[in-house]
Amino acid sequence: MFDLTGKTALVTGASGGIGGEIAKALHGAGAKVALSGTRVEPLEALAAELGAGAFVCPANLSDPDSVEALPKAAAAAMGSLDILVNNAGITRDNLFMRMSDDEWQSVIDVNLTSSFRLMRGVLRGMMKARWGRIVTITSVVGQTGNPGQGNYAAAKAGLVGMSKSLAYEVASRGITVNCVAPGFIATAMTDKLNDEQKGKILGQIPAGRMGLPEEIAAAVLYLASPEAGYVTGATLSVNGGMAMI
Amino acid sequence: MSDIADRVKKIVVEHLGVEEEKVTETASFIDDLGADSLDTVELVMAFEEEFGIEIPDDAAETIQTFGDAVKFITEAA
């Protein structure tokens, strides 16, 4: 099950907690992986840990030219590009009344617009191959909203609508487009929360704990696999029961 | 028939799975040959690769028939 031998995958945000685990899971299933992110050092460390079949493809997702070049660089390094995992994301939290245009725009640019450009960039090869997997990491807050995260929630909800639209367009070509919506996952991003915030969050999670990056990676691995070929336009929630949508 | 027209016809026949006789000068990809909008995008991609040319989006929109495609490619190649 879930054998990706001979497949090639690009993972954005691979220097982060969730992205790194996704890269490990895909590589562990036999795929070649292109690791993308802005910080080269952690990417190289991860590539060294994975060994053969791991390639470092740095990119700055707030720069359109860098985004356009990324799928080409990844395909050149690996020979093809069968699987795209849009994982990279940033937060610029602020209360709505205080949110600046810059805080809004930077989150939309990196979290939503760069995913659009990457999806557009990988489609040609996938269409020709009549096989492709696009998996985008969204968030429970795109489904429920979250105070202080109007920009982030908008971008994440936008990714779902965009993915569904693309799923319609390319389903007949063997390409699936899906989302994974994590709840609260123990990463550097959630480490920033204070104990009171964490306590409040845990109270809302039936599972009574935060999720692990590996649990997101497992969902991505499934959606990237040949076995998930009949699943498209879906959002798989991995949230400990926090929002049963 | 020119060499370009033959090559274009081969791509259309293979991609759309239609009979060669149906691919006439005025045959519309969508109305006569059963292409959907995504097929037309793929045809343009295939023409670009076969002939080593770039077909910009606004030009691609004007290529509605087999004859349009042959004419555009003849002028561009």
Coordinates of N, CA and C in Angstrom, one line a residue, chain B residues 13-71:
Chain B
V13 N -5.8 13.9 -34.5 CA -6.4 12.6 -34.6 C -6.1 11.8 -33.3
E14 N -4.8 11.8 -32.9 CA -4.4 11.1 -31.8 C -5.0 11.6 -30.5
H15 N -5.0 12.9 -30.4 CA -5.4 13.5 -29.1 C -6.9 13.4 -28.9
L16 N -7.7 13.6 -29.9 CA -9.1 13.6 -29.8 C -9.8 12.3 -30.1
G17 N -9.0 11.4 -30.7 CA -9.5 10.1 -31.1 C -10.6 10.2 -32.1
V18 N -10.4 11.0 -33.1 CA -11.4 11.2 -34.2 C -10.9 10.6 -35.5
E19 N -11.8 10.3 -36.4 CA -11.3 9.8 -37.7 C -10.7 10.9 -38.5
E20 N -9.7 10.5 -39.3 CA -8.9 11.5 -40.1 C -9.8 12.3 -41.0
E21 N -10.8 11.6 -41.6 CA -11.6 12.3 -42.6 C -12.4 13.5 -42.0
K22 N -12.6 13.4 -40.7 CA -13.4 14.4 -40.0 C -12.6 15.7 -39.8
V23 N -11.3 15.6 -39.8 CA -10.4 16.7 -39.6 C -10.3 17.5 -40.9
T24 N -11.3 18.3 -41.2 CA -11.2 19.1 -42.4 C -10.8 20.6 -42.0
E25 N -10.6 21.3 -43.1 CA -10.1 22.7 -43.0 C -11.0 23.5 -42.0
T26 N -12.3 23.3 -42.1 CA -13.2 24.2 -41.3 C -13.7 23.5 -40.0
A27 N -13.2 22.3 -39.8 CA -13.7 21.5 -38.6 C -13.3 22.2 -37.3
S28 N -14.3 22.5 -36.5 CA -14.1 23.2 -35.2 C -13.7 22.1 -34.2
F29 N -12.6 22.4 -33.4 CA -12.2 21.4 -32.4 C -13.3 21.1 -31.5
I30 N -14.0 22.1 -31.0 CA -15.0 21.9 -30.0 C -16.4 21.5 -30.6
D31 N -16.8 22.2 -31.6 CA -18.2 21.9 -32.2 C -18.2 20.6 -33.0
D32 N -17.1 20.4 -33.8 CA -17.2 19.2 -34.7 C -16.4 18.0 -34.3
L33 N -15.4 18.2 -33.5 CA -14.5 17.1 -33.2 C -14.6 16.7 -31.7
G34 N -15.5 17.3 -31.0 CA -15.8 16.8 -29.6 C -14.8 17.2 -28.5
A35 N -14.0 18.2 -28.8 CA -13.0 18.6 -27.8 C -13.7 19.4 -26.7
D36 N -13.2 19.3 -25.5 CA -13.7 20.2 -24.4 C -12.6 21.3 -24.3
S37 N -12.9 22.3 -23.4 CA -11.9 23.4 -23.3 C -10.5 23.0 -22.9
L38 N -10.5 21.9 -22.1 CA -9.2 21.5 -21.6 C -8.4 20.8 -22.8
D39 N -9.2 20.1 -23.6 CA -8.6 19.5 -24.8 C -7.9 20.5 -25.7
T40 N -8.6 21.7 -25.8 CA -8.0 22.7 -26.7 C -6.7 23.2 -26.1
V41 N -6.6 23.3 -24.8 CA -5.4 23.7 -24.1 C -4.3 22.7 -24.4
E42 N -4.7 21.4 -24.3 CA -3.7 20.4 -24.5 C -3.2 20.3 -26.0
L43 N -4.1 20.6 -26.9 CA -3.8 20.6 -28.3 C -2.7 21.7 -28.5
V44 N -3.0 22.9 -28.0 CA -2.0 24.0 -28.1 C -0.7 23.6 -27.6
M45 N -0.7 22.9 -26.4 CA 0.6 22.5 -25.8 C 1.3 21.5 -26.7
A46 N 0.5 20.6 -27.3 CA 1.1 19.6 -28.2 C 1.7 20.3 -29.5
F47 N 1.0 21.3 -30.0 CA 1.5 22.0 -31.2 C 2.8 22.7 -30.8
E48 N 2.8 23.3 -29.6 CA 4.0 24.1 -29.2 C 5.2 23.1 -29.2
E49 N 5.0 21.9 -28.7 CA 6.1 21.0 -28.6 C 6.5 20.4 -30.0
E50 N 5.5 20.1 -30.8 CA 5.8 19.5 -32.1 C 6.6 20.5 -33.0
F51 N 6.2 21.7 -32.9 CA 6.8 22.7 -33.8 C 7.8 23.6 -33.2
G52 N 8.1 23.4 -31.9 CA 9.1 24.3 -31.2 C 8.7 25.7 -31.2
I53 N 7.5 26.1 -31.0 CA 7.0 27.5 -31.1 C 6.3 27.8 -29.8
E54 N 6.1 29.1 -29.5 CA 5.3 29.5 -28.4 C 4.0 30.1 -28.9
I55 N 2.9 29.6 -28.4 CA 1.6 30.1 -28.8 C 1.0 30.9 -27.6
P56 N 1.0 32.2 -27.7 CA 0.5 33.0 -26.5 C -1.0 32.7 -26.3
D57 N -1.4 33.0 -25.1 CA -2.8 32.7 -24.8 C -3.8 33.4 -25.7
D58 N -3.5 34.7 -26.0 CA -4.5 35.4 -26.8 C -4.5 34.8 -28.3
A59 N -3.4 34.3 -28.7 CA -3.4 33.7 -30.0 C -4.1 32.3 -30.0
A60 N -3.9 31.6 -28.9 CA -4.5 30.3 -28.7 C -6.0 30.4 -28.8
E61 N -6.5 31.5 -28.3 CA -8.0 31.6 -28.3 C -8.6 31.8 -29.7
T62 N -7.7 32.2 -30.7 CA -8.2 32.4 -32.0 C -8.1 31.1 -32.8
I63 N -7.5 30.1 -32.3 CA -7.3 28.8 -33.0 C -8.5 27.9 -32.7
Q64 N -9.5 28.1 -33.5 CA -10.8 27.3 -33.3 C -10.9 26.1 -34.1
T65 N -10.4 26.2 -35.3 CA -10.5 25.1 -36.3 C -9.2 24.5 -36.7
F66 N -9.2 23.3 -37.3 CA -8.0 22.7 -37.9 C -7.3 23.7 -38.8
G67 N -8.1 24.4 -39.7 CA -7.5 25.3 -40.6 C -6.8 26.5 -39.8
D68 N -7.4 27.0 -38.8 CA -6.8 28.1 -38.0 C -5.4 27.6 -37.4
A69 N -5.4 26.4 -37.0 CA -4.1 25.9 -36.4 C -3.0 25.8 -37.4
V70 N -3.4 25.2 -38.6 CA -2.4 25.1 -39.6 C -1.9 26.5 -40.1
K71 N -2.8 27.4 -40.2 CA -2.4 28.8 -40.6 C -1.5 29.4 -39.6

